[in-house]
PDB file of C-alpha atoms and ligand atoms in Angstrom:
ATOM      1  CA  MET A  30     171.452  61.950  44.469  1.00 96.00           C
ATOM      2  CA  LEU A  31     170.983  59.512  41.601  1.00 98.00           C
ATOM      3  CA  SER A  32     167.799  57.558  41.035  1.00 98.00           C
ATOM      4  CA  ILE A  33     168.266  54.269  39.211  1.00 98.00           C
ATOM      5  CA  ALA A  34     165.405  52.247  37.669  1.00 98.00           C
ATOM      6  CA  LEU A  35     166.108  48.515  37.567  1.00 98.00           C
ATOM      7  CA  THR A  36     164.186  46.018  35.477  1.00 97.00           C
ATOM      8  CA  LYS A  37     162.617  43.406  37.747  1.00 95.00           C
ATOM      9  CA  GLY A  38     163.145  39.700  37.110  1.00 92.00           C
ATOM     10  CA  ARG A  39     166.009  38.051  35.239  1.00 87.00           C
ATOM     11  CA  LEU A  40     168.120  41.189  34.977  1.00 93.00           C
ATOM     12  CA  GLU A  41     167.566  42.295  38.578  1.00 95.00           C
ATOM     13  CA  LYS A  42     169.849  39.780  40.262  1.00 95.00           C
ATOM     14  CA  GLN A  43     172.701  40.448  37.838  1.00 95.00           C
ATOM     15  CA  SER A  44     172.337  44.208  38.296  1.00 97.00           C
ATOM     16  CA  VAL A  45     172.468  43.888  42.098  1.00 97.00           C
ATOM     17  CA  GLN A  46     175.576  41.687  41.796  1.00 97.00           C
ATOM     18  CA  LEU A  47     177.257  44.419  39.750  1.00 97.00           C
ATOM     19  CA  PHE A  48     176.452  47.023  42.422  1.00 98.00           C
ATOM     20  CA  GLU A  49     177.798  44.724  45.116  1.00 98.00           C
ATOM     21  CA  LYS A  50     181.053  44.325  43.155  1.00 98.00           C
ATOM     22  CA  CYS A  51     181.241  48.132  42.950  1.00 98.00           C
ATOM     23  CA  GLY A  52     181.170  48.218  46.763  1.00 98.00           C
ATOM     24  CA  TYR A  53     177.742  49.843  46.934  1.00 98.00           C
ATOM     25  CA  GLY A  54     175.405  49.351  49.892  1.00 98.00           C
ATOM     26  CA  VAL A  55     172.987  46.821  48.423  1.00 98.00           C
ATOM     27  CA  GLU A  56     171.499  45.364  51.655  1.00 97.00           C
ATOM     28  CA  GLN A  57     168.042  46.818  50.973  1.00 97.00           C
ATOM     29  CA  LEU A  58     168.113  45.517  47.394  1.00 97.00           C
ATOM     30  CA  GLN A  59     169.079  42.064  48.612  1.00 96.00           C
ATOM     31  CA  ASN A  60     166.389  41.944  51.317  1.00 96.00           C
ATOM     32  CA  LYS A  61     163.674  43.937  49.632  1.00 94.00           C
ATOM     33  CA  GLY A  62     160.587  41.822  50.360  1.00 93.00           C
ATOM     34  CA  ARG A  63     157.791  43.580  48.440  1.00 93.00           C
ATOM     35  CA  GLN A  64     159.412  47.035  48.631  1.00 94.00           C
ATOM     36  CA  LEU A  65     159.816  48.826  45.299  1.00 93.00           C
ATOM     37  CA  VAL A  66     161.974  51.793  46.371  1.00 96.00           C
ATOM     38  CA  LEU A  67     165.306  50.902  47.938  1.00 97.00           C
ATOM     39  CA  LYS A  68     168.070  53.133  49.246  1.00 98.00           C
ATOM     40  CA  ASP A  69     171.773  52.477  48.883  1.00 98.00           C
ATOM     41  CA  THR A  70     173.297  52.370  52.366  1.00 98.00           C
ATOM     42  CA  ILE A  71     176.677  53.739  51.214  1.00 98.00           C
ATOM     43  CA  LYS A  72     176.117  55.927  48.137  1.00 98.00           C
ATOM     44  CA  ASP A  73     173.525  58.634  47.660  1.00 98.00           C
ATOM     45  CA  TYR A  74     171.566  56.416  45.277  1.00 98.00           C
ATOM     46  CA  GLU A  75     167.957  55.322  45.244  1.00 98.00           C
ATOM     47  CA  TYR A  76     166.799  52.271  43.272  1.00 98.00           C
ATOM     48  CA  PHE A  77     163.309  51.612  41.824  1.00 96.00           C
ATOM     49  CA  LEU A  78     162.185  48.171  40.658  1.00 97.00           C
ATOM     50  CA  VAL A  79     159.976  48.279  37.572  1.00 97.00           C
ATOM     51  CA  LYS A  80     159.018  46.353  34.439  1.00 96.00           C
ATOM     52  CA  GLY A  81     161.309  46.870  31.444  1.00 95.00           C
ATOM     53  CA  ALA A  82     158.986  49.089  29.415  1.00 95.00           C
ATOM     54  CA  ASP A  83     158.261  51.223  32.493  1.00 97.00           C
ATOM     55  CA  CYS A  84     162.003  51.565  33.139  1.00 97.00           C
ATOM     56  CA  ILE A  85     162.262  53.408  29.803  1.00 97.00           C
ATOM     57  CA  THR A  86     159.235  55.571  30.656  1.00 97.00           C
ATOM     58  CA  TYR A  87     160.633  56.594  34.075  1.00 98.00           C
ATOM     59  CA  VAL A  88     164.014  57.465  32.547  1.00 98.00           C
ATOM     60  CA  SER A  89     162.507  59.310  29.569  1.00 97.00           C
ATOM     61  CA  HIS A  90     160.395  61.441  31.932  1.00 97.00           C
ATOM     62  CA  GLY A  91     163.378  62.168  34.187  1.00 96.00           C
ATOM     63  CA  VAL A  92     161.884  60.496  37.262  1.00 97.00           C
ATOM     64  CA  ALA A  93     164.830  58.107  37.144  1.00 98.00           C
ATOM     65  CA  ASP A  94     168.239  59.408  36.038  1.00 98.00           C
ATOM     66  CA  ILE A  95     169.485  55.995  34.977  1.00 98.00           C
ATOM     67  CA  GLY A  96     167.854  52.747  33.832  1.00 98.00           C
ATOM     68  CA  PHE A  97     169.001  49.139  33.438  1.00 98.00           C
ATOM     69  CA  VAL A  98     166.950  47.508  30.703  1.00 98.00           C
ATOM     70  CA  GLY A  99     167.124  44.887  27.951  1.00 97.00           C
ATOM     71  CA  LYS A 100     167.847  45.896  24.358  1.00 97.00           C
ATOM     72  CA  ASP A 101     164.721  43.939  23.369  1.00 96.00           C
ATOM     73  CA  THR A 102     162.566  46.400  25.311  1.00 96.00           C
ATOM     74  CA  LEU A 103     164.518  49.390  23.960  1.00 97.00           C
ATOM     75  CA  LEU A 104     163.989  48.239  20.361  1.00 97.00           C
ATOM     76  CA  GLU A 105     160.260  47.874  20.989  1.00 95.00           C
ATOM     77  CA  SER A 106     159.704  51.172  22.807  1.00 89.00           C
ATOM     78  CA  LYS A 107     161.598  54.088  21.320  1.00 83.00           C
ATOM     79  CA  GLN A 108     161.446  57.098  23.648  1.00 84.00           C
ATOM     80  CA  GLY A 109     163.877  59.882  24.573  1.00 90.00           C
ATOM     81  CA  TYR A 110     167.026  58.726  26.418  1.00 97.00           C
ATOM     82  CA  TYR A 111     170.720  58.132  25.834  1.00 97.00           C
ATOM     83  CA  GLU A 112     171.873  54.521  25.601  1.00 97.00           C
ATOM     84  CA  VAL A 113     175.314  54.717  27.182  1.00 98.00           C
ATOM     85  CA  LEU A 114     176.570  51.246  28.034  1.00 98.00           C
ATOM     86  CA  ASP A 115     176.234  47.628  26.898  1.00 98.00           C
ATOM     87  CA  LEU A 116     176.379  45.544  30.078  1.00 98.00           C
ATOM     88  CA  LYS A 117     176.802  42.350  28.013  1.00 96.00           C
ATOM     89  CA  LEU A 118     174.517  40.643  30.537  1.00 95.00           C
ATOM     90  CA  GLY A 119     171.329  38.735  29.767  1.00 92.00           C
ATOM     91  CA  LYS A 120     172.617  37.887  26.306  1.00 95.00           C
ATOM     92  CA  CYS A 121     169.992  36.453  23.978  1.00 96.00           C
ATOM     93  CA  GLY A 122     168.591  37.087  20.528  1.00 98.00           C
ATOM     94  CA  PHE A 123     165.406  37.906  18.663  1.00 98.00           C
ATOM     95  CA  ILE A 124     164.371  34.957  16.526  1.00 98.00           C
ATOM     96  CA  VAL A 125     161.624  33.869  14.125  1.00 98.00           C
ATOM     97  CA  ALA A 126     160.422  30.366  15.007  1.00 98.00           C
ATOM     98  CA  SER A 127     157.640  27.920  14.325  1.00 98.00           C
ATOM     99  CA  LEU A 128     156.879  24.226  13.825  1.00 98.00           C
ATOM    100  CA  PRO A 129     159.389  22.576  11.457  1.00 98.00           C
ATOM    101  CA  ASP A 130     156.849  22.342   8.598  1.00 97.00           C
ATOM    102  CA  LYS A 131     155.566  25.919   9.034  1.00 97.00           C
ATOM    103  CA  ASN A 132     158.345  28.064   7.606  1.00 98.00           C
ATOM    104  CA  PRO A 133     156.723  31.535   7.423  1.00 98.00           C
ATOM    105  CA  PHE A 134     159.157  32.628   4.691  1.00 97.00           C
ATOM    106  CA  GLU A 135     157.857  29.891   2.388  1.00 97.00           C
ATOM    107  CA  LYS A 136     154.165  30.331   3.063  1.00 95.00           C
ATOM    108  CA  MET A 137     152.116  31.740   0.186  1.00 92.00           C
ATOM    109  CA  GLY A 138     149.494  34.351   1.051  1.00 93.00           C
ATOM    110  CA  HIS A 139     148.507  35.687   4.462  1.00 96.00           C
ATOM    111  CA  VAL A 140     151.130  35.210   7.230  1.00 98.00           C
ATOM    112  CA  THR A 141     150.350  35.787  10.929  1.00 98.00           C
ATOM    113  CA  ILE A 142     153.043  36.386  13.536  1.00 98.00           C
ATOM    114  CA  GLY A 143     152.491  36.060  17.295  1.00 98.00           C
ATOM    115  CA  THR A 144     154.768  38.208  19.463  1.00 98.00           C
ATOM    116  CA  LYS A 145     155.276  40.312  22.577  1.00 97.00           C
ATOM    117  CA  TYR A 146     157.271  42.681  20.319  1.00 98.00           C
ATOM    118  CA  PRO A 147     154.942  43.966  17.552  1.00 98.00           C
ATOM    119  CA  SER A 148     157.180  46.871  16.438  1.00 97.00           C
ATOM    120  CA  VAL A 149     160.277  44.699  16.142  1.00 98.00           C
ATOM    121  CA  ALA A 150     158.341  42.014  14.249  1.00 98.00           C
ATOM    122  CA  LYS A 151     156.610  44.503  11.946  1.00 97.00           C
ATOM    123  CA  GLN A 152     159.877  46.221  11.050  1.00 97.00           C
ATOM    124  CA  PHE A 153     161.742  42.962  10.475  1.00 98.00           C
ATOM    125  CA  PHE A 154     159.145  41.540   8.092  1.00 98.00           C
ATOM    126  CA  SER A 155     158.573  44.819   6.299  1.00 97.00           C
ATOM    127  CA  GLU A 156     162.341  45.062   5.620  1.00 97.00           C
ATOM    128  CA  LYS A 157     161.984  41.604   4.051  1.00 96.00           C
ATOM    129  CA  GLY A 158     159.150  42.929   1.889  1.00 96.00           C
ATOM    130  CA  MET A 159     156.561  40.818   3.723  1.00 96.00           C
ATOM    131  CA  ASP A 160     153.276  42.354   4.830  1.00 95.00           C
ATOM    132  CA  VAL A 161     152.418  40.167   7.834  1.00 97.00           C
ATOM    133  CA  GLU A 162     149.585  40.360  10.353  1.00 98.00           C
ATOM    134  CA  ILE A 163     150.898  40.808  13.883  1.00 98.00           C
ATOM    135  CA  ILE A 164     149.018  39.260  16.806  1.00 98.00           C
ATOM    136  CA  LYS A 165     150.133  40.729  20.158  1.00 98.00           C
ATOM    137  CA  ILE A 166     150.674  38.113  22.872  1.00 97.00           C
ATOM    138  CA  GLU A 167     151.714  38.895  26.454  1.00 96.00           C
ATOM    139  CA  GLY A 168     153.594  35.698  27.377  1.00 94.00           C
ATOM    140  CA  SER A 169     154.123  31.981  26.717  1.00 97.00           C
ATOM    141  CA  VAL A 170     154.421  33.033  23.069  1.00 98.00           C
ATOM    142  CA  GLU A 171     155.627  29.558  22.051  1.00 97.00           C
ATOM    143  CA  LEU A 172     152.101  28.265  22.622  1.00 98.00           C
ATOM    144  CA  SER A 173     150.586  30.344  19.829  1.00 98.00           C
ATOM    145  CA  PRO A 174     151.841  28.424  16.739  1.00 98.00           C
ATOM    146  CA  LEU A 175     151.193  25.113  18.542  1.00 97.00           C
ATOM    147  CA  LEU A 176     147.519  25.994  18.944  1.00 97.00           C
ATOM    148  CA  GLY A 177     147.226  27.482  15.461  1.00 97.00           C
ATOM    149  CA  LEU A 178     146.768  31.100  16.546  1.00 98.00           C
ATOM    150  CA  CYS A 179     149.574  32.179  14.214  1.00 98.00           C
ATOM    151  CA  ASP A 180     151.965  30.807  11.605  1.00 98.00           C
ATOM    152  CA  ALA A 181     155.151  31.737  13.453  1.00 98.00           C
ATOM    153  CA  ILE A 182     156.485  33.793  16.374  1.00 98.00           C
ATOM    154  CA  VAL A 183     159.023  36.553  16.928  1.00 98.00           C
ATOM    155  CA  ASP A 184     160.436  36.153  20.414  1.00 98.00           C
ATOM    156  CA  ILE A 185     163.600  36.215  22.452  1.00 97.00           C
ATOM    157  CA  MET A 186     165.657  33.038  22.742  1.00 97.00           C
ATOM    158  CA  GLU A 187     168.236  32.608  25.460  1.00 95.00           C
ATOM    159  CA  THR A 188     169.108  28.919  25.917  1.00 96.00           C
ATOM    160  CA  GLY A 189     166.678  27.679  23.251  1.00 97.00           C
ATOM    161  CA  SER A 190     165.123  25.160  25.648  1.00 98.00           C
ATOM    162  CA  THR A 191     161.601  26.640  25.565  1.00 98.00           C
ATOM    163  CA  LEU A 192     161.544  26.301  21.769  1.00 98.00           C
ATOM    164  CA  LYS A 193     163.025  22.812  21.860  1.00 98.00           C
ATOM    165  CA  GLU A 194     160.694  21.495  24.538  1.00 98.00           C
ATOM    166  CA  ASN A 195     157.734  22.697  22.493  1.00 98.00           C
ATOM    167  CA  GLY A 196     158.936  21.255  19.180  1.00 98.00           C
ATOM    168  CA  LEU A 197     159.652  24.628  17.539  1.00 98.00           C
ATOM    169  CA  VAL A 198     162.632  25.489  15.331  1.00 98.00           C
ATOM    170  CA  VAL A 199     164.383  28.759  14.470  1.00 98.00           C
ATOM    171  CA  PHE A 200     163.917  30.023  10.896  1.00 98.00           C
ATOM    172  CA  ASP A 201     165.820  33.286  11.253  1.00 98.00           C
ATOM    173  CA  ARG A 202     167.783  35.274  13.824  1.00 98.00           C
ATOM    174  CA  ILE A 203     166.846  38.952  13.792  1.00 98.00           C
ATOM    175  CA  CYS A 204     169.560  40.387  16.061  1.00 98.00           C
ATOM    176  CA  ASP A 205     171.500  39.917  19.291  1.00 97.00           C
ATOM    177  CA  ILE A 206     170.236  41.418  22.533  1.00 97.00           C
ATOM    178  CA  SER A 207     171.808  42.268  25.903  1.00 97.00           C
ATOM    179  CA  ALA A 208     171.145  44.533  28.860  1.00 98.00           C
ATOM    180  CA  ARG A 209     171.926  48.231  28.455  1.00 98.00           C
ATOM    181  CA  VAL A 210     172.270  51.305  30.670  1.00 98.00           C
ATOM    182  CA  ILE A 211     170.163  54.278  29.611  1.00 98.00           C
ATOM    183  CA  VAL A 212     170.342  57.841  30.939  1.00 98.00           C
ATOM    184  CA  ASN A 213     167.829  60.681  30.982  1.00 98.00           C
ATOM    185  CA  LYS A 214     168.950  63.422  28.583  1.00 97.00           C
ATOM    186  CA  ALA A 215     168.628  66.328  31.054  1.00 98.00           C
ATOM    187  CA  SER A 216     170.229  64.359  33.904  1.00 98.00           C
ATOM    188  CA  PHE A 217     173.179  63.642  31.628  1.00 97.00           C
ATOM    189  CA  LYS A 218     173.883  67.381  31.545  1.00 98.00           C
ATOM    190  CA  LEU A 219     172.828  68.365  35.073  1.00 98.00           C
ATOM    191  CA  LYS A 220     174.349  65.406  36.949  1.00 98.00           C
ATOM    192  CA  ARG A 221     177.157  64.596  34.548  1.00 98.00           C
ATOM    193  CA  LYS A 222     179.859  64.103  37.204  1.00 98.00           C
ATOM    194  CA  GLU A 223     177.758  61.752  39.337  1.00 98.00           C
ATOM    195  CA  ILE A 224     176.598  59.782  36.305  1.00 98.00           C
ATOM    196  CA  GLU A 225     180.106  59.442  34.894  1.00 98.00           C
ATOM    197  CA  SER A 226     181.387  58.261  38.262  1.00 98.00           C
ATOM    198  CA  PHE A 227     178.581  55.661  38.434  1.00 98.00           C
ATOM    199  CA  LEU A 228     179.278  54.461  34.876  1.00 98.00           C
ATOM    200  CA  SER A 229     182.989  54.252  35.553  1.00 98.00           C
ATOM    201  CA  ASP A 230     182.309  52.057  38.642  1.00 98.00           C
ATOM    202  CA  ILE A 231     180.084  49.774  36.587  1.00 98.00           C
ATOM    203  CA  LYS A 232     182.579  49.543  33.705  1.00 98.00           C
ATOM    204  CA  SER A 233     185.375  48.695  36.143  1.00 97.00           C
ATOM    205  CA  VAL A 234     183.548  45.568  37.374  1.00 97.00           C
ATOM    206  CA  LEU A 235     182.129  44.404  34.038  1.00 95.00           C
ATOM    207  CA  ASP A 236     185.088  42.247  33.028  1.00 73.00           C
TER     208      ASP A 236
HETATM  209  C1  PRP B 324     161.175  34.384  27.523  1.00 76.30           C
HETATM  210  C2  PRP B 324     160.859  34.218  26.054  1.00 76.30           C
HETATM  211  C3  PRP B 324     160.872  32.723  25.891  1.00 76.30           C
HETATM  212  C4  PRP B 324     161.923  32.271  26.883  1.00 76.30           C
HETATM  213  C5  PRP B 324     163.208  31.972  26.154  1.00 76.30           C
HETATM  214  O1  PRP B 324     160.016  34.229  28.244  1.00 76.30           O
HETATM  215  O2  PRP B 324     159.631  34.815  25.718  1.00 76.30           O
HETATM  216  O3  PRP B 324     159.620  32.185  26.228  1.00 76.30           O
HETATM  217  O4  PRP B 324     162.130  33.359  27.790  1.00 76.30           O
HETATM  218  O5  PRP B 324     164.196  31.469  27.007  1.00 76.30           O
HETATM  219  P1  PRP B 324     165.008  30.141  26.652  1.00 76.30           P
HETATM  220  O6  PRP B 324     165.512  30.266  25.240  1.00 76.30           O
HETATM  221  O7  PRP B 324     166.146  30.137  27.638  1.00 76.30           O
HETATM  222  O8  PRP B 324     164.109  28.965  26.828  1.00 76.30           O
HETATM  223  P2  PRP B 324     159.901  34.534  29.803  1.00 76.30           P
HETATM  224  O9  PRP B 324     160.574  33.458  30.591  1.00 76.30           O
HETATM  225  O10 PRP B 324     160.431  35.907  30.061  1.00 76.30           O
HETATM  226  O11 PRP B 324     158.368  34.431  30.140  1.00 76.30           O
HETATM  227  P3  PRP B 324     157.032  34.711  29.319  1.00 76.30           P
HETATM  228  O12 PRP B 324     156.821  33.538  28.426  1.00 76.30           O
HETATM  229  O13 PRP B 324     155.982  34.835  30.337  1.00 76.30           O
HETATM  230  O14 PRP B 324     157.247  35.987  28.539  1.00 76.30           O
END
């Protein structure tokens, strides 16, 4: 039996589509209602639906053998797991953005950065030799420079429309992001055959 933790939301639908292409029994996943644990009706797989950061926690603790999660979340929360596959889904990037006249790289003195990703932001600015103050925000991050809570934001950008519609511009692109498959380290040894077979199914439908 393999237990697979799926990140709820944007990535969920694309993950289920991949499983369907693999010929897996995804009826429960497609008609889940409020259920959080779903069984595959063909394979001996069980799926859990969780938030991205929790996906990493479940896999790191071995409660889930496999996780589907965004690289943004992996970069923010480093725990013990193997990252085994780039699904090339949910492609976006980490960016630094603000109002056009608020370039944080040109500001003298104290710079504040609003973000859902404090570790990523801290590391990026410290590599640039900038000692910035990070303000943790849980969502609608684009609002924070508009209201003057911070000078700029570090956030993910997919289409760019949220930035555009709020009059913000990109000052730097930190890195590209996409969805990844992670595997628990012990499961990788103990269930190697099953995991390799699962990964090979997924790879075969990726293109
Ligand atoms: C993310 C991100 C941006 C938006 C970017 O937020 O934080 O706000 O998506 O997408 P775009 O470039 O296609 O406009 P999300 O929708 O996950 O919601 P949140 O603001 O509640 O975090």
